[in-house]
Coordinates of C-alpha atoms in Angstrom, one line a residue:
X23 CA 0.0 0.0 0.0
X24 CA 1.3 3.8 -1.0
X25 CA 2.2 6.0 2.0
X26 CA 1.2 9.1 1.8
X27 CA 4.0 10.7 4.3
X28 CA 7.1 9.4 2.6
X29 CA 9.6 12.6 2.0
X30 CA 13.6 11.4 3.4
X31 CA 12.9 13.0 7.1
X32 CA 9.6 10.5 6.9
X33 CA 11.9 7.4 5.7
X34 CA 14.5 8.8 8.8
X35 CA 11.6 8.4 11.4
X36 CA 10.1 5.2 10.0
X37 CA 13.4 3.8 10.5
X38 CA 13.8 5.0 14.2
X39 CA 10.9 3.2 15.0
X40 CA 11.4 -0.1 13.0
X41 CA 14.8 -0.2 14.9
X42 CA 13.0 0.3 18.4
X43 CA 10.3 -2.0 17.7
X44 CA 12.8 -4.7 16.4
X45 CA 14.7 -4.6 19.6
X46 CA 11.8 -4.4 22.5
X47 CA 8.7 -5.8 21.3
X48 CA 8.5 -9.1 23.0
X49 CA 8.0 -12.4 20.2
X50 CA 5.1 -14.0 21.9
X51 CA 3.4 -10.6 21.9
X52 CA 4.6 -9.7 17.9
X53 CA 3.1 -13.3 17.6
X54 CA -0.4 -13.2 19.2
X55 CA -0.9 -9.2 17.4
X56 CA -0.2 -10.5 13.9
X57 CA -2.6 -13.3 14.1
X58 CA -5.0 -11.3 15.6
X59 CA -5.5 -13.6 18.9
X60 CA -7.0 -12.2 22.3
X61 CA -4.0 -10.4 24.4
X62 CA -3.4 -10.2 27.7
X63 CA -2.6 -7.8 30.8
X64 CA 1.2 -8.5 30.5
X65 CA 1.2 -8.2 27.0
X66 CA -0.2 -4.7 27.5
X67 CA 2.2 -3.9 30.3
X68 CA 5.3 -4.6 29.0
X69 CA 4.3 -3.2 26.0
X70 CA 3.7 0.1 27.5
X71 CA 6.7 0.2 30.3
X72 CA 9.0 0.1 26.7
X73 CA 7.3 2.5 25.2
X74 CA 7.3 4.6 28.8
X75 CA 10.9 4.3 28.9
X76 CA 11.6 5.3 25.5
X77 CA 9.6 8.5 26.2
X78 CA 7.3 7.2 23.7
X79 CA 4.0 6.2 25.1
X80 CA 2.1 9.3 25.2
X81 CA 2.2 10.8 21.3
X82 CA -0.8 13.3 21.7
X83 CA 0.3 14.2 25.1
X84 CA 2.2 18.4 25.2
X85 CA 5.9 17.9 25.8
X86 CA 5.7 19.4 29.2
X87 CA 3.4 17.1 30.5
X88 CA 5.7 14.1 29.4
X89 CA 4.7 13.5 25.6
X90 CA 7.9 13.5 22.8
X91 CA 6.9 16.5 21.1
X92 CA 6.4 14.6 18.0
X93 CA 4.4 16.6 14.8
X94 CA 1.0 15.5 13.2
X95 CA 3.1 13.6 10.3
X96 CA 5.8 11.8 13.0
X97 CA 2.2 10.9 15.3
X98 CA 0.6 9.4 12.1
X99 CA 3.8 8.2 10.8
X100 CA 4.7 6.1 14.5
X101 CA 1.0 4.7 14.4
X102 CA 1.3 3.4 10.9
X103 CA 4.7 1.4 12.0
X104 CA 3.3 0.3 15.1
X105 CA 0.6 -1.1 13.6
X106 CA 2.9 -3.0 10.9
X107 CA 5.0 -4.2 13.0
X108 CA 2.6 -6.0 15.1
X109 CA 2.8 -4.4 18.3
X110 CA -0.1 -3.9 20.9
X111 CA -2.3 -1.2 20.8
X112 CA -2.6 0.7 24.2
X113 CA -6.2 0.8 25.8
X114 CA -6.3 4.8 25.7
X115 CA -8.4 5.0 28.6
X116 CA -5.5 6.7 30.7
X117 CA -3.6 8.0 27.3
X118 CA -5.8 9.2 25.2
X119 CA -8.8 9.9 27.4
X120 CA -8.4 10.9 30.9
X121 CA -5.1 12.1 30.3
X122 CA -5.5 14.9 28.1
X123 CA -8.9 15.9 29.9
X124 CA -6.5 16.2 32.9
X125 CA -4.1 18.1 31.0
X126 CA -7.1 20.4 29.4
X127 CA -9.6 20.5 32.5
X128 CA -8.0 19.1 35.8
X129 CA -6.7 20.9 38.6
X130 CA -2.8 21.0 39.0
X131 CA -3.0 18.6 41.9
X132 CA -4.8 16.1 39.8
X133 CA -2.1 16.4 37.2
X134 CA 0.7 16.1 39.3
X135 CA -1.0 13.3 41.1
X136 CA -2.7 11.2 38.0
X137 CA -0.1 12.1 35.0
X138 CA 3.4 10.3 36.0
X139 CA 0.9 7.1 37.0
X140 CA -1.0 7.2 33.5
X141 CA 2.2 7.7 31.8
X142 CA 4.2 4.9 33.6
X143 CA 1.4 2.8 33.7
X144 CA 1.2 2.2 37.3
X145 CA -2.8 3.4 37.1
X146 CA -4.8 1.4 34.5
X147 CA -7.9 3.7 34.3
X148 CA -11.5 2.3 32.5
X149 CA -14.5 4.4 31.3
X150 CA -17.8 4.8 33.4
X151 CA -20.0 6.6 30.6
X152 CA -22.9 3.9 29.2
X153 CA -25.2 2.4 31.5
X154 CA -28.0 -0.2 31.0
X155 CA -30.2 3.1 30.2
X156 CA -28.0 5.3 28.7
X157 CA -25.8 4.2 26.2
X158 CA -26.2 6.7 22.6
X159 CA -28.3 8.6 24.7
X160 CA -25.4 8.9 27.1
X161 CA -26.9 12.4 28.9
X162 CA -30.0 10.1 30.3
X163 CA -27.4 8.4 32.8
X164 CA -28.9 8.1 36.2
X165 CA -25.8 7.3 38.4
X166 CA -26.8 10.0 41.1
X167 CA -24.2 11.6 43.7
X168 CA -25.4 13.5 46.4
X169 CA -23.3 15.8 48.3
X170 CA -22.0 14.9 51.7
X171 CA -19.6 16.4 53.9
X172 CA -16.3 17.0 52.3
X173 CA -17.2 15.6 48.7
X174 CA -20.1 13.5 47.5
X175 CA -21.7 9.7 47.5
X176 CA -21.9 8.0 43.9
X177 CA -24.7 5.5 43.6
X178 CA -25.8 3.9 40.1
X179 CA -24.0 1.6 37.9
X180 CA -22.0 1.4 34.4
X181 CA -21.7 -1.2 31.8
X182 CA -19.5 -2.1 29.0
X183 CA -16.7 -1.4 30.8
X184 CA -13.7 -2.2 28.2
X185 CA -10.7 -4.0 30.7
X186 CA -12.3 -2.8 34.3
X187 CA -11.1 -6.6 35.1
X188 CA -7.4 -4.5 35.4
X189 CA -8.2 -1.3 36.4
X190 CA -7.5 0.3 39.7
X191 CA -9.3 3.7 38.2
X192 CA -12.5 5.1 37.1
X193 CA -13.3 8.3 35.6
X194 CA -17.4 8.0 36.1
X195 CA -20.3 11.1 34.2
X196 CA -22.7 10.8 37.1
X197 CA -25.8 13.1 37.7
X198 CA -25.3 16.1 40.3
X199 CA -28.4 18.2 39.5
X200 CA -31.8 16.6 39.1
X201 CA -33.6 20.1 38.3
X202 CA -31.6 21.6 35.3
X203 CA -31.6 20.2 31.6
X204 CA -29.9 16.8 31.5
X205 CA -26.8 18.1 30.0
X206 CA -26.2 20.4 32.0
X207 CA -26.6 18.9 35.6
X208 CA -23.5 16.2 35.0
X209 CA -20.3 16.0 36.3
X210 CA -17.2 13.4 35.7
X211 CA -15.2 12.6 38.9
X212 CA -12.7 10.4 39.4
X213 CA -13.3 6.9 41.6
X214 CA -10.4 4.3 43.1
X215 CA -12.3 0.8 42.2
X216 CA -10.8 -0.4 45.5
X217 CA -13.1 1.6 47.4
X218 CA -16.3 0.0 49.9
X219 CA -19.1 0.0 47.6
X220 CA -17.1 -0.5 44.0
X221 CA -18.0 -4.3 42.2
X222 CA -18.0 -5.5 39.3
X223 CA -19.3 -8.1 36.9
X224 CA -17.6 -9.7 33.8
X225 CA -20.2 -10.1 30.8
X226 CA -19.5 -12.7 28.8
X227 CA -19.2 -11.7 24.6
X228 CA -20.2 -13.6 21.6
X229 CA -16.6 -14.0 20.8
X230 CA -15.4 -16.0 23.6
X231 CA -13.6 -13.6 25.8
X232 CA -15.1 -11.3 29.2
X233 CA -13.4 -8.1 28.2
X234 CA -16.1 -6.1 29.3
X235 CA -18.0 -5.6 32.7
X236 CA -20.8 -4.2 34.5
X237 CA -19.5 -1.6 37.3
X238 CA -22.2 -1.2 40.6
X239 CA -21.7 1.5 42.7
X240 CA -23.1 1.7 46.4
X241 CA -22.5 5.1 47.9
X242 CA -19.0 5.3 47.1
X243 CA -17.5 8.6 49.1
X244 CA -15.8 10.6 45.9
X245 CA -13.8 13.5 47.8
X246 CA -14.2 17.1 46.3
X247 CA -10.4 17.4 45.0
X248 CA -11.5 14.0 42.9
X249 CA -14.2 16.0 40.8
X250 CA -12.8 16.9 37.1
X251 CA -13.3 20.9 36.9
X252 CA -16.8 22.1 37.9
X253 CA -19.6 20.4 38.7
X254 CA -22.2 20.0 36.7
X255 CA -20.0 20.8 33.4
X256 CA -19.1 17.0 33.2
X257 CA -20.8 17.2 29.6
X258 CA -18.4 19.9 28.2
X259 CA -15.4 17.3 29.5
X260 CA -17.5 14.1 28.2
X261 CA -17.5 16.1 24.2
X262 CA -13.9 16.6 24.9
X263 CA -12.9 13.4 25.8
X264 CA -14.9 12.1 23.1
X265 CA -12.8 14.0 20.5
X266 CA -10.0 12.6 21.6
X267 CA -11.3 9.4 21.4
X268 CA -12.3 9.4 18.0
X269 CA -9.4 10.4 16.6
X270 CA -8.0 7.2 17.7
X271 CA -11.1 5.0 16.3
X272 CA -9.9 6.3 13.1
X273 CA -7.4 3.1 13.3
X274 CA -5.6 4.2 10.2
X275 CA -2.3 2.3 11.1
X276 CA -4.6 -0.7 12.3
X277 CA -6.9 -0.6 9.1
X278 CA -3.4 -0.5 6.8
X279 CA -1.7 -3.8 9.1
X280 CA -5.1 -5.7 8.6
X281 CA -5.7 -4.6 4.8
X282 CA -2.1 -6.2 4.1
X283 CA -3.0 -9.2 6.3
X284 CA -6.2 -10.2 4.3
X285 CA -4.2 -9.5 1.3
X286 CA -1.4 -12.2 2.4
X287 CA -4.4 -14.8 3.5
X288 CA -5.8 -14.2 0.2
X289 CA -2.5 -15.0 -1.7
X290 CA -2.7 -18.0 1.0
X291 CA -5.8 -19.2 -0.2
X292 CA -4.8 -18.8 -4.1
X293 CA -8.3 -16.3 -3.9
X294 CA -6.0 -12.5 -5.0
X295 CA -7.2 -12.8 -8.1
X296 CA -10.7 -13.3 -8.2
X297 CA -12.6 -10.4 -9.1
X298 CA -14.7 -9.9 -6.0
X299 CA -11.8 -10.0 -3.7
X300 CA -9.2 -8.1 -5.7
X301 CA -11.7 -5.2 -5.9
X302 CA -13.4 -5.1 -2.5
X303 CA -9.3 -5.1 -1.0
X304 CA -8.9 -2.0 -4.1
X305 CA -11.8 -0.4 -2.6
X306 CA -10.9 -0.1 0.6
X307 CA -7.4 0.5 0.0
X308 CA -8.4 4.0 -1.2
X309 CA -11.1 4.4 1.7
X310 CA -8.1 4.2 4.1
X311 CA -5.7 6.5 2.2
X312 CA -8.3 9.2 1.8
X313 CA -9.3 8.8 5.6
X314 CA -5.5 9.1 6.3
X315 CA -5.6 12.2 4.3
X316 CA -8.3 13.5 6.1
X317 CA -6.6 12.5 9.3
X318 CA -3.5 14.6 8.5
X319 CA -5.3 18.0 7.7
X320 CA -7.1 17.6 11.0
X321 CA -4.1 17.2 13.1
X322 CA -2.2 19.7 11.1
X323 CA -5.3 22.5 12.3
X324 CA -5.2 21.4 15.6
X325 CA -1.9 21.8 15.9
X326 CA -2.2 25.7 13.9
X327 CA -4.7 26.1 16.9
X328 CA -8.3 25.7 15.2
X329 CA -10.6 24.3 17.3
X330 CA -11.5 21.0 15.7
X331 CA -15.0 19.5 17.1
X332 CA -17.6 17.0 15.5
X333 CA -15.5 16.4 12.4
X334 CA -13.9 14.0 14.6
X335 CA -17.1 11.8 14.0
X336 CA -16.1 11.4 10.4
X337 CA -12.9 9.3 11.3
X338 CA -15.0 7.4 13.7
X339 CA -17.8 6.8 11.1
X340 CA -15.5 5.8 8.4
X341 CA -12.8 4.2 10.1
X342 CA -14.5 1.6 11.9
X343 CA -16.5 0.8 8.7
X344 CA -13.3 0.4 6.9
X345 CA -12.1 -2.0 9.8
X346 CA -15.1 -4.2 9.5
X347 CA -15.4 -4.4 6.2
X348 CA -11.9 -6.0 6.2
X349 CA -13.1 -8.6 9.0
X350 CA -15.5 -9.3 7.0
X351 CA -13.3 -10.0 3.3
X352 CA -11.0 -11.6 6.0
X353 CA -14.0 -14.3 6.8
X354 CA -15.1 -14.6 2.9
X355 CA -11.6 -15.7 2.0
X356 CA -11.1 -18.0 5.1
X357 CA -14.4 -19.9 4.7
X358 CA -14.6 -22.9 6.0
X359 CA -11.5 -22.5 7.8
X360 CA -12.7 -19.8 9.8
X361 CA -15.0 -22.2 11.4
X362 CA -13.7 -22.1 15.6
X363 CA -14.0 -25.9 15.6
X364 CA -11.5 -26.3 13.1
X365 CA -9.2 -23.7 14.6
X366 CA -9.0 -26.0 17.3
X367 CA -8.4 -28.9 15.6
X368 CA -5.2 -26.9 13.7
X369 CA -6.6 -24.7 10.7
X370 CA -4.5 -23.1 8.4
X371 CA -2.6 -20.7 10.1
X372 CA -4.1 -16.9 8.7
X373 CA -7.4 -17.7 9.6
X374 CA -6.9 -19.3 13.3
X375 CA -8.5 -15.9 14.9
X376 CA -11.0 -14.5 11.3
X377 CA -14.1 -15.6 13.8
X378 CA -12.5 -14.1 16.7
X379 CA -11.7 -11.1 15.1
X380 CA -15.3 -10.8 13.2
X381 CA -17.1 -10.8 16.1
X382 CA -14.9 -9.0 18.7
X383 CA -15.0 -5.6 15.9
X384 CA -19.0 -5.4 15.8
X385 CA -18.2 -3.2 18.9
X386 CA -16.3 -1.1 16.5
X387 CA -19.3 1.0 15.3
X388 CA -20.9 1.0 18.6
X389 CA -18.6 2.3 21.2
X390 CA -17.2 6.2 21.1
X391 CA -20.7 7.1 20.4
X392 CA -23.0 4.8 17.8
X393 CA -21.9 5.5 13.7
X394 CA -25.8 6.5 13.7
X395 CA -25.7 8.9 16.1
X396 CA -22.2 10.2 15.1
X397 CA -23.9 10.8 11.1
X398 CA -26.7 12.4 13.1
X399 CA -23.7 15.1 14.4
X400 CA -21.9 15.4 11.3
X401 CA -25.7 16.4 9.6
X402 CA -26.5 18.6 12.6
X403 CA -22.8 20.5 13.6
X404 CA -20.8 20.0 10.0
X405 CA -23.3 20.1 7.3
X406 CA -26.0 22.3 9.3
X407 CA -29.0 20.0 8.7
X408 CA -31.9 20.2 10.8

């Protein structure tokens, strides 16, 4: 596939990553990320400690605050190599969420306290935002605190928790004004999951694994200096965060490692040719090099200080239909052989993890807000539809 970012200094930093990766990325973890198998805490850990060390493992983060400085191109550029190279994408709950919210919103006591754990990966922080009731319609949450002497009590619950089986962390939305417009009366506060009154339950997915969980709360004491900002302007932080987040969903360096995957397993099957195939992996090949383009020129204006806001939905729209639709090719060409009973019996090797994989992406175009309700923004905020 044609880079798009490929002047000499480009080729200079490809290289500087290609020789880091080469030297730290553990084989069993290069292994389980290239044939896209389930991964595991330590794979994750080690992974980031590396990266922590290097200076590495917070690209979007401001220098100052412990990020490497690195420019819209060199942040693209690391992603794409990353993704080639098989190593293991970071859960950005801490990185790419929290974090900057901190850096943006937070008190300096917060950062000094919360940044060097995020960043050295001694906190692993998870998302309290959807509950059973409000999940698109995230500003109906009913998770309720009530003031109390010296900070507030947190009763409700949260669900699809993404990897709240390793956090220690949770940065909640919960309701602090029953009276005002639901927007308006939120707040996001930050919660230690060892507390009294902090469970959880694993919920079991449709693609074998229990990566997600259900997260009670029962009058859980959240001190005042643990609230992000103000209260009740939790929603102004939730649209921020969200941002963030979607320019990550993008997946561009994921979307390019899995396009040239399918493309080996279809060389593996002896399918490349046929004309269904060949086009549909043509097809999206373009999708992901104009959504990288688009990428590029949105980074490059936040960078020249424009304020970038629901554009952000088109990488999450686009890019996680991209990523499907390559699960999807990747189960066509695998066929038979994507069937889990014959992974266990020893299938042919590029297909071990196509079901897996399938399934565990229909998330894709769910979480960071529903592609529905993120076309429903782009019509409303972008094109000025009513």
């Amino acid at each position: 596939m044609t880079d798009l970012l490929n002047s000499p200094e480009d080729q200079v930093f490809r290289q500087e990553i290609r020789d880091y990766v080469a030297a730290e990325l553990h084989p069993e973890t290069r292994a389980k990320v290239s044939r896209g198998a389930p991964l595991t805490r330590e794979d994750f850990s080690r992974w980031h400690k590396s990266l922590h060390a290097r200076g590495w493992v917070a690209p979007g983060w401001p220098k100052e605050h412990g990020g490497p400085g690195w420019t819209a191109r060199e942040r693209i550029i690391a992603d794409e190599e990353m993704f080639r190279l098989h190593t293991p994408p970071l859960p950005g709950f801490g990185l790419k969420m929290i974090g900057p919210i901190l850096i943006q919103f937070g008190s300096p006591e917060q950062q000094q306290r919360f940044l060097p754990r995020i960043l050295s990966g001694e906190d692993w922080w998870c998302q309290g935002f959807s509950e059973p009731g409000a999940g698109s319609d995230l500003a109906s949450l009913k998770t309720k605190a009530v003031r109390t002497e010296g900070g507030w009590l947190v009763s409700g619950s949260k669900t699809w928790t993404t990897y709240a089986q390793y956090a220690n962390w949770i940065f909640c939305l919960v309701r602090t004004d029953m009276e005002v417009k639901k927007q308006e009366g939120i707040s996001m506060m930050l919660i230690d999951m060892s507390l009294p009154g902090v469970s959880r339950r694993p919920i079991s997915l449709m693609d074998g694994t229990e990566e997600v969980n259900e997260i009670f709360l029962d009058q859980v004491f959240v001190p005042d200096d643990l609230v992000v900002g103000e209260i009740n302007q939790g929603w102004t932080y939730a649209k921020a965060l969200l941002e963030h987040e979607r320019f990550g969903i993008g997946g561009i360096g994921r979307s390019k490692q899995l396009l040239q995957r399918v493309r080996e397993a279809a060389e593996f099957a002896g399918r490349a040719d046929e004309p269904e195939i060949a086009n549909a992996l043509d097809t999206l090949e373009i999708d992901i090099m104009a959504i990288e383009a688009t990428t590029l020129r949105l980074l490059a204006a936040v960078e020249a200080g424009v304020k970038i806001g629901a554009e952000t939905s088109l990488l999450k729209v686009r890019g996680t239909e991209i990523q499907q639709a390559l699960t999807e090719v990747m189960l066509d060409i695998a066929g038979p052989d994507a069937l889990p009973a014959r992974n266990s019996a020893g299938a042919r090797e590029p297909f071990e993890n196509a079901t897996y994989q399938f399934l565990n992406w229909r998330k894709l175009s769910i979480y960071g807000g529903s592609n529905e309700i993120q076309r429903s923004i782009l019509a409303t905020q972008v094109l000025g539809l009513k």
